[in-house]
Coordinates of C-alpha atoms in Angstrom, one line a residue:
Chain D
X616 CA -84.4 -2.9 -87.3
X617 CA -81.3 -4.3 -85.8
X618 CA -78.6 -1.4 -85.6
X619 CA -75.4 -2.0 -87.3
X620 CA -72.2 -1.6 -84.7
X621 CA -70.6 1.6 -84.7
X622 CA -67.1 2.4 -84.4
X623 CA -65.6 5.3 -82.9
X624 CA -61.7 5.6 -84.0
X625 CA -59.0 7.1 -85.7
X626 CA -58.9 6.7 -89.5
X627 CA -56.4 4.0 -89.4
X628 CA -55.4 0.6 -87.9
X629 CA -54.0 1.1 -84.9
X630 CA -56.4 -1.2 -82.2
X631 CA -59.6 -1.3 -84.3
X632 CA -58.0 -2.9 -86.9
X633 CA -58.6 -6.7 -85.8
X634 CA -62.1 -5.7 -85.0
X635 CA -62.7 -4.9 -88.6
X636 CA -61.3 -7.6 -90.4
X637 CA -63.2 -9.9 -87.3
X638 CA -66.9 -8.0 -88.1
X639 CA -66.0 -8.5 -91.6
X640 CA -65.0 -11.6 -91.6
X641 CA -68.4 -12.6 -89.9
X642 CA -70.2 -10.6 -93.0
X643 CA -71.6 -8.3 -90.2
X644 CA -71.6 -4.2 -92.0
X645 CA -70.7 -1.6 -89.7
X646 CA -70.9 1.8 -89.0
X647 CA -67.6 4.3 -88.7
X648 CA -67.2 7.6 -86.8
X649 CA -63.7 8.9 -87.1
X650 CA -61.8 10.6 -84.7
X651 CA -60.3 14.0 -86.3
X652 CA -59.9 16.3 -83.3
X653 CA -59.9 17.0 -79.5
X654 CA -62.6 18.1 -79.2
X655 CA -64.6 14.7 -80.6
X656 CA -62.4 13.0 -78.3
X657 CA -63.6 14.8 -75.2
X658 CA -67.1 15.4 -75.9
X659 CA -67.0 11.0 -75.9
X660 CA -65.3 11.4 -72.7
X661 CA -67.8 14.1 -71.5
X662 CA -70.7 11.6 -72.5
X663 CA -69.8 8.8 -70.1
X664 CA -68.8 6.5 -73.2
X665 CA -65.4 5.6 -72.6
X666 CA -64.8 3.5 -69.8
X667 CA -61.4 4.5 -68.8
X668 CA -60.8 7.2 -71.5
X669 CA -59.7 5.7 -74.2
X670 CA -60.7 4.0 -78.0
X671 CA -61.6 1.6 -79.5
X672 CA -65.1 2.1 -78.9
X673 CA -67.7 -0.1 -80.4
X674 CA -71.8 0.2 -79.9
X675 CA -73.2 -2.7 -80.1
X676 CA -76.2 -4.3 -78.6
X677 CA -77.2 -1.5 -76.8
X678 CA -73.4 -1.5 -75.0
X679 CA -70.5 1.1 -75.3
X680 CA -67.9 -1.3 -75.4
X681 CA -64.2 -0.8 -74.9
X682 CA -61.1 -3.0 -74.2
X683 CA -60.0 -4.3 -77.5
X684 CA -59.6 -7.8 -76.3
X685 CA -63.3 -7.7 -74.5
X686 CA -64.4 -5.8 -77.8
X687 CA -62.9 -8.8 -79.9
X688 CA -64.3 -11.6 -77.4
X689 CA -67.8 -10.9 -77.7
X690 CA -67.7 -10.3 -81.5
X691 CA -66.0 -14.0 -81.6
X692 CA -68.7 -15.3 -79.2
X693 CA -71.7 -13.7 -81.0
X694 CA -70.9 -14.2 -84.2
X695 CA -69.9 -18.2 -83.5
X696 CA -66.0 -17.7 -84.5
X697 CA -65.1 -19.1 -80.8
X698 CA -64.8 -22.7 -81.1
X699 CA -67.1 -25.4 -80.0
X700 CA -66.4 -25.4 -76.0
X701 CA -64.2 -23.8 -73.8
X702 CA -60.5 -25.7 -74.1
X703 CA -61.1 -24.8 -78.0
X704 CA -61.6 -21.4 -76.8
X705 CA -58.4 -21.4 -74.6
X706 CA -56.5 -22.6 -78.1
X707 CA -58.5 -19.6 -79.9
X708 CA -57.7 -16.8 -77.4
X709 CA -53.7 -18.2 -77.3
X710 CA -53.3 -18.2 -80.7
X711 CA -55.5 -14.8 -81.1
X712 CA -53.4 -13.1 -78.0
X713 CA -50.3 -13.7 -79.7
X714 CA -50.8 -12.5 -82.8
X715 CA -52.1 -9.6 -81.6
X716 CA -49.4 -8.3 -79.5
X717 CA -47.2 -9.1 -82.7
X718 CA -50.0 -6.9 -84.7
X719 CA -49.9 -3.9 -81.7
X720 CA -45.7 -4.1 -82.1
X721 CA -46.1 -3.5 -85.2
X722 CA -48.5 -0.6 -85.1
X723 CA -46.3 0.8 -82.3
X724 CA -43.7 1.4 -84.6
X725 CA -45.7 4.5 -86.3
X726 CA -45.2 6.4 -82.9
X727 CA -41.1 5.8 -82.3
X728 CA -39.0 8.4 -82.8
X729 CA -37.2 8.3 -86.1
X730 CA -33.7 6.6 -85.1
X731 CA -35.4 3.9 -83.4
X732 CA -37.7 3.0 -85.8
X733 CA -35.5 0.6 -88.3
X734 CA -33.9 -1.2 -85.0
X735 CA -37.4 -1.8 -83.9
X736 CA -39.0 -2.8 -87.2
X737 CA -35.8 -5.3 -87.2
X738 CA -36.4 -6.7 -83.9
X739 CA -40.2 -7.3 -85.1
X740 CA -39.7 -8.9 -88.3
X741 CA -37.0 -11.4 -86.1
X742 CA -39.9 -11.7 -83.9
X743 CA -42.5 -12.6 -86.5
X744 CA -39.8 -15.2 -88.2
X745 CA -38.3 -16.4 -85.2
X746 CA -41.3 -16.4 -82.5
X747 CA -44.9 -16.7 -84.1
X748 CA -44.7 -17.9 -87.7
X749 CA -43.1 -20.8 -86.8
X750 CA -45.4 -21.7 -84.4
X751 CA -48.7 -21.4 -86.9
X752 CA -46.8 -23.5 -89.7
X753 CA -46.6 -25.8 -86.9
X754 CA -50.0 -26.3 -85.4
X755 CA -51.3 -26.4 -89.5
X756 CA -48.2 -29.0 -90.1
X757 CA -49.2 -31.1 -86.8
X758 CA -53.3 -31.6 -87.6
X759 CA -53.1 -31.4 -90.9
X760 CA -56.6 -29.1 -90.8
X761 CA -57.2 -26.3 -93.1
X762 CA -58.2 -24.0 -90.4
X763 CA -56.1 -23.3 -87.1
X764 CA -57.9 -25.1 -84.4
X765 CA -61.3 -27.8 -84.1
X766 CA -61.3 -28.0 -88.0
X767 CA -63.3 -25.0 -88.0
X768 CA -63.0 -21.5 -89.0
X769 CA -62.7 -19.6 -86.1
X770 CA -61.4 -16.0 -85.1
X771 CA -57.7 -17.3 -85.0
X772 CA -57.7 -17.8 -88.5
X773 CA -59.0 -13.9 -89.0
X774 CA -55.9 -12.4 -86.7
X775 CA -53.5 -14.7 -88.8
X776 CA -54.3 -13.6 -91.8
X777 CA -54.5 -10.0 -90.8
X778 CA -50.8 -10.4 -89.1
X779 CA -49.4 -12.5 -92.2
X780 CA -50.6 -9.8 -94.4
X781 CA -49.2 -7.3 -92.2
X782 CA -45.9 -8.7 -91.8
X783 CA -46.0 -8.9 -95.7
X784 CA -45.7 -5.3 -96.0
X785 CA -42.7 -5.0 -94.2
X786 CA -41.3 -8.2 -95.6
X787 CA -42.6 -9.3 -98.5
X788 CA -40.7 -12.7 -98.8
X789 CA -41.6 -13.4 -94.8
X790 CA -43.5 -16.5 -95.9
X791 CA -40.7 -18.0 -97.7
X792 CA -40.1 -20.9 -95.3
X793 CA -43.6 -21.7 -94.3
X794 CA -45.2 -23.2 -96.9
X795 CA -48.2 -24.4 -95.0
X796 CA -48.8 -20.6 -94.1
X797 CA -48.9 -19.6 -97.5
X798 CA -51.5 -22.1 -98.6
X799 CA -53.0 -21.0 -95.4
X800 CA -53.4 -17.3 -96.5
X801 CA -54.1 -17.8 -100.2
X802 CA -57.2 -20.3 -98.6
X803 CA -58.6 -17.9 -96.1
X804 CA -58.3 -14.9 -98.4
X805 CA -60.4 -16.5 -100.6
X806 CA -63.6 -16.8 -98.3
X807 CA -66.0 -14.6 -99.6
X808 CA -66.4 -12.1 -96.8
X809 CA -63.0 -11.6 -96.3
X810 CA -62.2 -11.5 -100.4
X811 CA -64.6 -8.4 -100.2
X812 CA -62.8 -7.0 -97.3
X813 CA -59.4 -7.2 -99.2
X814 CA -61.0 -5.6 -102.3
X815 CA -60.0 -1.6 -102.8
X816 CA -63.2 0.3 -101.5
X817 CA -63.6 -1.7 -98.2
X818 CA -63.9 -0.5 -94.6
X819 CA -59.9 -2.0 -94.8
X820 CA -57.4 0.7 -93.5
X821 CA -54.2 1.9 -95.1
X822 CA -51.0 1.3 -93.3
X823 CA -50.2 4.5 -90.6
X824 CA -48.6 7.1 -92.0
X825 CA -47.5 10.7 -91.1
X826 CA -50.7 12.1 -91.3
X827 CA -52.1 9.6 -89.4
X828 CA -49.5 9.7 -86.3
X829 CA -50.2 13.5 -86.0
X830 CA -53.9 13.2 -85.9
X831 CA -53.7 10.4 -83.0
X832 CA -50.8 12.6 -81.0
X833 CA -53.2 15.6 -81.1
X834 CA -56.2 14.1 -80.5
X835 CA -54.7 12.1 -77.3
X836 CA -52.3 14.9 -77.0
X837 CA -49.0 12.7 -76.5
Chain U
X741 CA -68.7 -38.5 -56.1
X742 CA -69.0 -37.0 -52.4
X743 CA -69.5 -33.9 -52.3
X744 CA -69.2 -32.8 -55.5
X745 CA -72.2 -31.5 -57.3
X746 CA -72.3 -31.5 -61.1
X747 CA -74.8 -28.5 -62.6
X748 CA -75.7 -28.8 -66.5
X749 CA -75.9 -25.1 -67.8
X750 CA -77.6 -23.9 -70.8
X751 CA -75.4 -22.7 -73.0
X752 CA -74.7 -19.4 -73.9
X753 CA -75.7 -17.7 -76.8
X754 CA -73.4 -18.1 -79.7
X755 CA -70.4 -19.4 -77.7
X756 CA -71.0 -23.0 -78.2
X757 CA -73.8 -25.6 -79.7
X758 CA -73.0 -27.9 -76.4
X759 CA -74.1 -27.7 -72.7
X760 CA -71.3 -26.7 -70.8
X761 CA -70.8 -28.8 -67.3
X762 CA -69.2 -26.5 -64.7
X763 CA -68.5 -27.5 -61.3
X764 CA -70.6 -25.4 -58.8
X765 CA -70.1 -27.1 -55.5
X766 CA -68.3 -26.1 -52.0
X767 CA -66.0 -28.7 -53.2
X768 CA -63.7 -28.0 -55.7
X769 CA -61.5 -31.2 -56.1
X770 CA -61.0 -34.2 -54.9
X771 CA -62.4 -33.6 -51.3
X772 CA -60.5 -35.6 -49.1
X773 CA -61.2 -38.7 -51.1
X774 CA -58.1 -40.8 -52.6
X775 CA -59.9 -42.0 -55.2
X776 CA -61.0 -38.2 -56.3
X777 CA -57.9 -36.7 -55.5
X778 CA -55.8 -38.5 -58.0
X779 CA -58.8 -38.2 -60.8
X780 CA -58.8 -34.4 -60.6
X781 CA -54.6 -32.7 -60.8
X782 CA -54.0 -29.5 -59.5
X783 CA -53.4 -26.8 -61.9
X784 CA -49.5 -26.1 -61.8
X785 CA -48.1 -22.7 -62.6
X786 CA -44.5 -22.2 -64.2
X787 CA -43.4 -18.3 -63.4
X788 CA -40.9 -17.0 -61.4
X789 CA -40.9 -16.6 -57.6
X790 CA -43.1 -13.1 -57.5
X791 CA -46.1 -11.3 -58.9
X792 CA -45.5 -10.5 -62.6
X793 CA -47.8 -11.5 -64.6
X794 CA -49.3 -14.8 -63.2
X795 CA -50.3 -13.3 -59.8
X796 CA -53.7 -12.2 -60.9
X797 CA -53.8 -15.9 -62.1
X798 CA -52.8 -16.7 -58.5
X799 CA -55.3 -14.7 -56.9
X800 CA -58.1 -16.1 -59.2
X801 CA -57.9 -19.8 -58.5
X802 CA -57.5 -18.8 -54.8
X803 CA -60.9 -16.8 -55.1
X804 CA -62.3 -19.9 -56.7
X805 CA -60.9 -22.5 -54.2
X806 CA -58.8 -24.5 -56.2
X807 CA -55.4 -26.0 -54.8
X808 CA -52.6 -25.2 -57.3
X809 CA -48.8 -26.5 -57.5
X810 CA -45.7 -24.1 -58.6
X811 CA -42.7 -24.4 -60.5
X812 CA -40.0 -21.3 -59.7
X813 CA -38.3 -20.6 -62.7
X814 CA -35.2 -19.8 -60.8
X815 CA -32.3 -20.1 -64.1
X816 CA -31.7 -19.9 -67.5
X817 CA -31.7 -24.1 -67.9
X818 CA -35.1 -24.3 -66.4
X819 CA -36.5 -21.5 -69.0
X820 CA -35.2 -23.0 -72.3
X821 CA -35.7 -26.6 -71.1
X822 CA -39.9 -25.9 -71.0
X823 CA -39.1 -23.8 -74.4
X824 CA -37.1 -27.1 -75.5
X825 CA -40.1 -29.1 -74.4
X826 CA -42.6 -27.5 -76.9
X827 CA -44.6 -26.1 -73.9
X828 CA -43.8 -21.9 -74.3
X829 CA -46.1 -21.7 -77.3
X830 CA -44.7 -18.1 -78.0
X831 CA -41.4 -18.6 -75.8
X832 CA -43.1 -16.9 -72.8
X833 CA -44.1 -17.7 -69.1
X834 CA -46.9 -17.4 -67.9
X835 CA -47.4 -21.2 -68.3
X836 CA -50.1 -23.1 -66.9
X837 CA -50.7 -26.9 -66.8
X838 CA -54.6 -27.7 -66.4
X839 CA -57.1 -30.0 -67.8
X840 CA -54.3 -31.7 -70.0
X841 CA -53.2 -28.7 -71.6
X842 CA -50.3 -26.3 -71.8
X843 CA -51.9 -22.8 -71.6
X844 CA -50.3 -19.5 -72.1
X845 CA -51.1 -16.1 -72.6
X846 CA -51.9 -14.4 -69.7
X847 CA -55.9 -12.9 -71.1
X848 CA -56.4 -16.5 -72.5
X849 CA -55.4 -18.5 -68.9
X850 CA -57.4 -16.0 -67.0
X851 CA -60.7 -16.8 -69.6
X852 CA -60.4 -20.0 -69.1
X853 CA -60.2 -20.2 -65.4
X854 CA -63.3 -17.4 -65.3
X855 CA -65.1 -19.4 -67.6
X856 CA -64.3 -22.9 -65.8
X857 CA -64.9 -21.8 -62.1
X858 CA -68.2 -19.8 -63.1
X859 CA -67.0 -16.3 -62.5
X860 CA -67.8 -15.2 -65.8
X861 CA -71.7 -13.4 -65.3
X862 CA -74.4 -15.2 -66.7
X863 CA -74.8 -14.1 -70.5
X864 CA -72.5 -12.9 -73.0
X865 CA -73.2 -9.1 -72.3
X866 CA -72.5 -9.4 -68.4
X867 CA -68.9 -11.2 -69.7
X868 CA -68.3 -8.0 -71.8
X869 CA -68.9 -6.0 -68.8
X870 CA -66.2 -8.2 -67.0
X871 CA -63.5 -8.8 -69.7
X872 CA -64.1 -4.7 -69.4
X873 CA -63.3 -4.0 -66.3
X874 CA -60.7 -7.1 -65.6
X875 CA -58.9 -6.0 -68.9
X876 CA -58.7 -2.2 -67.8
X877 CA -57.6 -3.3 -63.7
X878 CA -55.2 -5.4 -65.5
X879 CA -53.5 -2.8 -67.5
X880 CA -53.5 -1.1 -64.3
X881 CA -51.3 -4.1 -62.8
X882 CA -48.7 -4.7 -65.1
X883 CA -48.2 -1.0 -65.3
X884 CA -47.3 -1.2 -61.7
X885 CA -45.4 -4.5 -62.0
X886 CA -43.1 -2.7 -65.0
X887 CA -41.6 -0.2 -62.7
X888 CA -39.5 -2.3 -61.2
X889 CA -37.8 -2.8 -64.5
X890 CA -36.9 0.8 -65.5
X891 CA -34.0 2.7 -64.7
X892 CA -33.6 4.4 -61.5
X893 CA -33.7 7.9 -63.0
X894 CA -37.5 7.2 -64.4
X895 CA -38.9 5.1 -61.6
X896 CA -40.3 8.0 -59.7
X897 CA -42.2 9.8 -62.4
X898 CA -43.1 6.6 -63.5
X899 CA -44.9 5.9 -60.3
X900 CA -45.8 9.1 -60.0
X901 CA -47.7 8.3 -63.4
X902 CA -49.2 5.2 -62.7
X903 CA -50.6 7.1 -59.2
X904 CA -52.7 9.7 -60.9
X905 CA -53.8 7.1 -63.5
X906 CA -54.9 4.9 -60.5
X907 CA -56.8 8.1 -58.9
X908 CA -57.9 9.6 -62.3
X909 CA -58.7 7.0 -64.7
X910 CA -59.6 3.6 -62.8
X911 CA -60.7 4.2 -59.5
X912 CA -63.2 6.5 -60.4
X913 CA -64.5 4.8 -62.8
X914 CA -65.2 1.6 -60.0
X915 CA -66.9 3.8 -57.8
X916 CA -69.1 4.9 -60.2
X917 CA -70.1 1.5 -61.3
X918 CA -71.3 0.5 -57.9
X919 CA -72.9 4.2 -57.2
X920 CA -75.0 3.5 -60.5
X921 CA -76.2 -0.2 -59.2
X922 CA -75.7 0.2 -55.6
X923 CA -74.9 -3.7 -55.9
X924 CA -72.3 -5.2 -53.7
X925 CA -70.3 -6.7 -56.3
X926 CA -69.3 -5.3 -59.9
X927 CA -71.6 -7.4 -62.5
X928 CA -74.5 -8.4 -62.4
X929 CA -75.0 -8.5 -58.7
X930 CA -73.3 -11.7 -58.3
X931 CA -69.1 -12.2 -57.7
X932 CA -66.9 -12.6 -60.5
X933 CA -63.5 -12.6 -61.4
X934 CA -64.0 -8.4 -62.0
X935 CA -64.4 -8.1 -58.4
X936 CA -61.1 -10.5 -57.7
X937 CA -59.2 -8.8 -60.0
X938 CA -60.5 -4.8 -58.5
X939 CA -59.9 -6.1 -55.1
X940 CA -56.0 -7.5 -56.1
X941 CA -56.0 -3.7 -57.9
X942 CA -56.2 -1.8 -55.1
X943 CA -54.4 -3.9 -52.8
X944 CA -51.0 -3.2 -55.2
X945 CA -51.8 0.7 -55.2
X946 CA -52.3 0.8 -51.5
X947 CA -49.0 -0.4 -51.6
X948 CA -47.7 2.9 -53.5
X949 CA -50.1 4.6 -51.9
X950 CA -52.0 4.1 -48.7
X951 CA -54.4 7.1 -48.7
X952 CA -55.4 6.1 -52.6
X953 CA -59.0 5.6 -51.6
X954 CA -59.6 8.0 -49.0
X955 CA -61.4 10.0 -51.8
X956 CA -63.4 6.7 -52.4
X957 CA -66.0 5.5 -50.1
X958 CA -67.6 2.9 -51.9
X959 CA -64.4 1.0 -52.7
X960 CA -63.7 1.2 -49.3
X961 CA -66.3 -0.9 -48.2
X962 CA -65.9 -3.1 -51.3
X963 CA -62.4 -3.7 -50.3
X964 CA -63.4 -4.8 -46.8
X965 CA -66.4 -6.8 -48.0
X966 CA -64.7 -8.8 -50.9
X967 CA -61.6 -9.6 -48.5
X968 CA -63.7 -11.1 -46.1
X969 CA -64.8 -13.8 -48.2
X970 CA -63.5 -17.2 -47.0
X971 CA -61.5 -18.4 -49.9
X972 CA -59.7 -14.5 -50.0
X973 CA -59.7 -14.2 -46.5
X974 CA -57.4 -17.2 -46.4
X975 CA -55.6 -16.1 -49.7
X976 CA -54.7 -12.6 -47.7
X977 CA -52.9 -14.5 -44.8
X978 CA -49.4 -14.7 -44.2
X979 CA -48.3 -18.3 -45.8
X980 CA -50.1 -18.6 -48.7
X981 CA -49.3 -18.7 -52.4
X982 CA -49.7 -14.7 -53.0
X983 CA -46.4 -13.1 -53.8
X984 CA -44.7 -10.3 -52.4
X985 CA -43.8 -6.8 -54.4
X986 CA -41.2 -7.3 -56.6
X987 CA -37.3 -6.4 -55.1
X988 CA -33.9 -6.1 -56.8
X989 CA -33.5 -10.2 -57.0
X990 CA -36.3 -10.8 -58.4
X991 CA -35.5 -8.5 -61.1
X992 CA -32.9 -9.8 -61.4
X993 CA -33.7 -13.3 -61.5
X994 CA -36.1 -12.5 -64.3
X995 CA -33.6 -10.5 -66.6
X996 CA -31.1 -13.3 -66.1
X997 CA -33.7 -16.0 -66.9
X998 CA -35.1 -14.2 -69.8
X999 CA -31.6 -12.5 -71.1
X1000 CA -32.9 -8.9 -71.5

């Protein structure tokens, strides 16, 4: 009786990808409608659904959501992955927020043209050694805790696994300094939900390839 | 305390198994009183001296009535001394002190303040609606707040850009909103922090542009009606904490500070 979400994207990563692993995560099934062509694009427009004309799009609840980050807020909040009150929720978004725009750089690299991409794809893995790893070896280092903030399991731990696992496939050795984060991932990975989700035949997507990059260009014609 | 009222609210579904106390009074702090002053600090902001990305921060706690201090980051010693201090969780500004912590992120700071000064709607579906439409104005923003980092050659078709995005893709979509509802405030019939940041939207593209809502008659009157509240009213008057448009010193300020 209760409607599973729907999804309305490309068949890829690119921004639904955190909204994914977070409905999976949760245990919560989902519905997919993928984006192949123009004209699916602009009969979504045509239909009022997309706020300011773009995707991710998520039904849920009765609502046509957009915004990834207001997408990925309300799955946190009503699926109890937001903390206990609102400074845990501050710590939550932070952490979340970060590791998303390192997750989004990453996807961005897909759509550079070719002599920019290795420069960039340099400049991220820095990033990711330099900027953000460090700071989640730190925070598991400084409480001690198995999970990222209030001793819970919360949506932060979800985007860092997604993002460590990601980096990984750039870099496979990118977790050679943080030992904390590697007990971190082998820990989370092993939650049931999220074991499924990293099992072959989940609603996981494959890293963006050529195929993938001319679909989005001629669907959003860019 | 004088006249400051304390309201228990019921929490909201599946954000927290505690009651959340928010402050819902005319008085926001201390209220004159020593002894209330000194229990309750002011938020203080670290950015530079302009809008960037903490002036829809700015403009939030003005809306809400809270007094807030500044720190210019003005050189490069200033920058890697907070960075030195553990306080830049990801090396970046904005930074916020409040409530004993050191918040950054931009989304994060601005939930928390929503959430905090009880601009957030009243359920978790009318906060959708509102992390909706801030997030989308917000884009909006710091689209306009990145031209005055490109090269000269691109900054006109960049604005040019950002223009018919403003006229074709937001603005449209606001009116229609309060068509549908006929409400004098975006969610829920009651202000929010979507309304603030709308209002602080269309303030920067009349700016670029100061016929952008002629095609627009309901944000017209939403423009007027939300900058006559008191606490933006005061916000909007020469002499207060809002920043200016962002010229060559600042942008250069910031690429000094931040080495890029």
């Amino acid at each position: 009786m209760v409607a599973k979400p729907k999804l309305y994207y490309f068949h890829g990563r690119g921004r639904m990808e955190s909204i994914r692993w977070l409905l999976a995560a949760a245990g919560v099934e989902f519905e997919e409608e993928f984006l192949e062509t123009r004209e699916q694009y602009e009969k979504l427009q045509n239909d009022g659904h997309l706020l300011f004309g773009q995707v991710p799009l998520v039904e849920i609840d009765g609502m046509m959501l957009t915004q990834t980050r207001a997408i990925l807020s309300y799955l946190a909040a009503k699926y109890n992955l937001y903390g206990k009150d609102l400074k845990e929720r501050a710590r939550i978004d932070m952490y979340a927020d970060g590791t998303l725009d390192l997750m989004l750089m990453i996807a961005g690299t897909a759509f550079k043209p070719p002599e920019e991409k290795e420069t960039n794809l340099a400049s991220i893995l820095e990033k990711a050694k330099t900027r953000y790893l460090p700071v989640f070896e730190k925070v598991l280092k400084d409480h001690g805790e198995n999970f990222l903030v209030g001793n819970n399991f919360s949506w932060a731990d979800i985007q860092l696994l997604e993002a460590i696992l990601m980096v990984e496939e750039l870099d496979a050795s990118i977790l050679s300094d943080f030992p904390l984060l590697k007990a971190f991932k082998t820990r989370i990975s092993n939650m049931p939900t999220i074991k499924k989700f990293l099992q072959p035949g989940s609603q996981r997507k494959s890293p963006p390839d050529s195929h993938y990059v001319k679909v989005v260009r001629d669907v959003l014609q860019f």
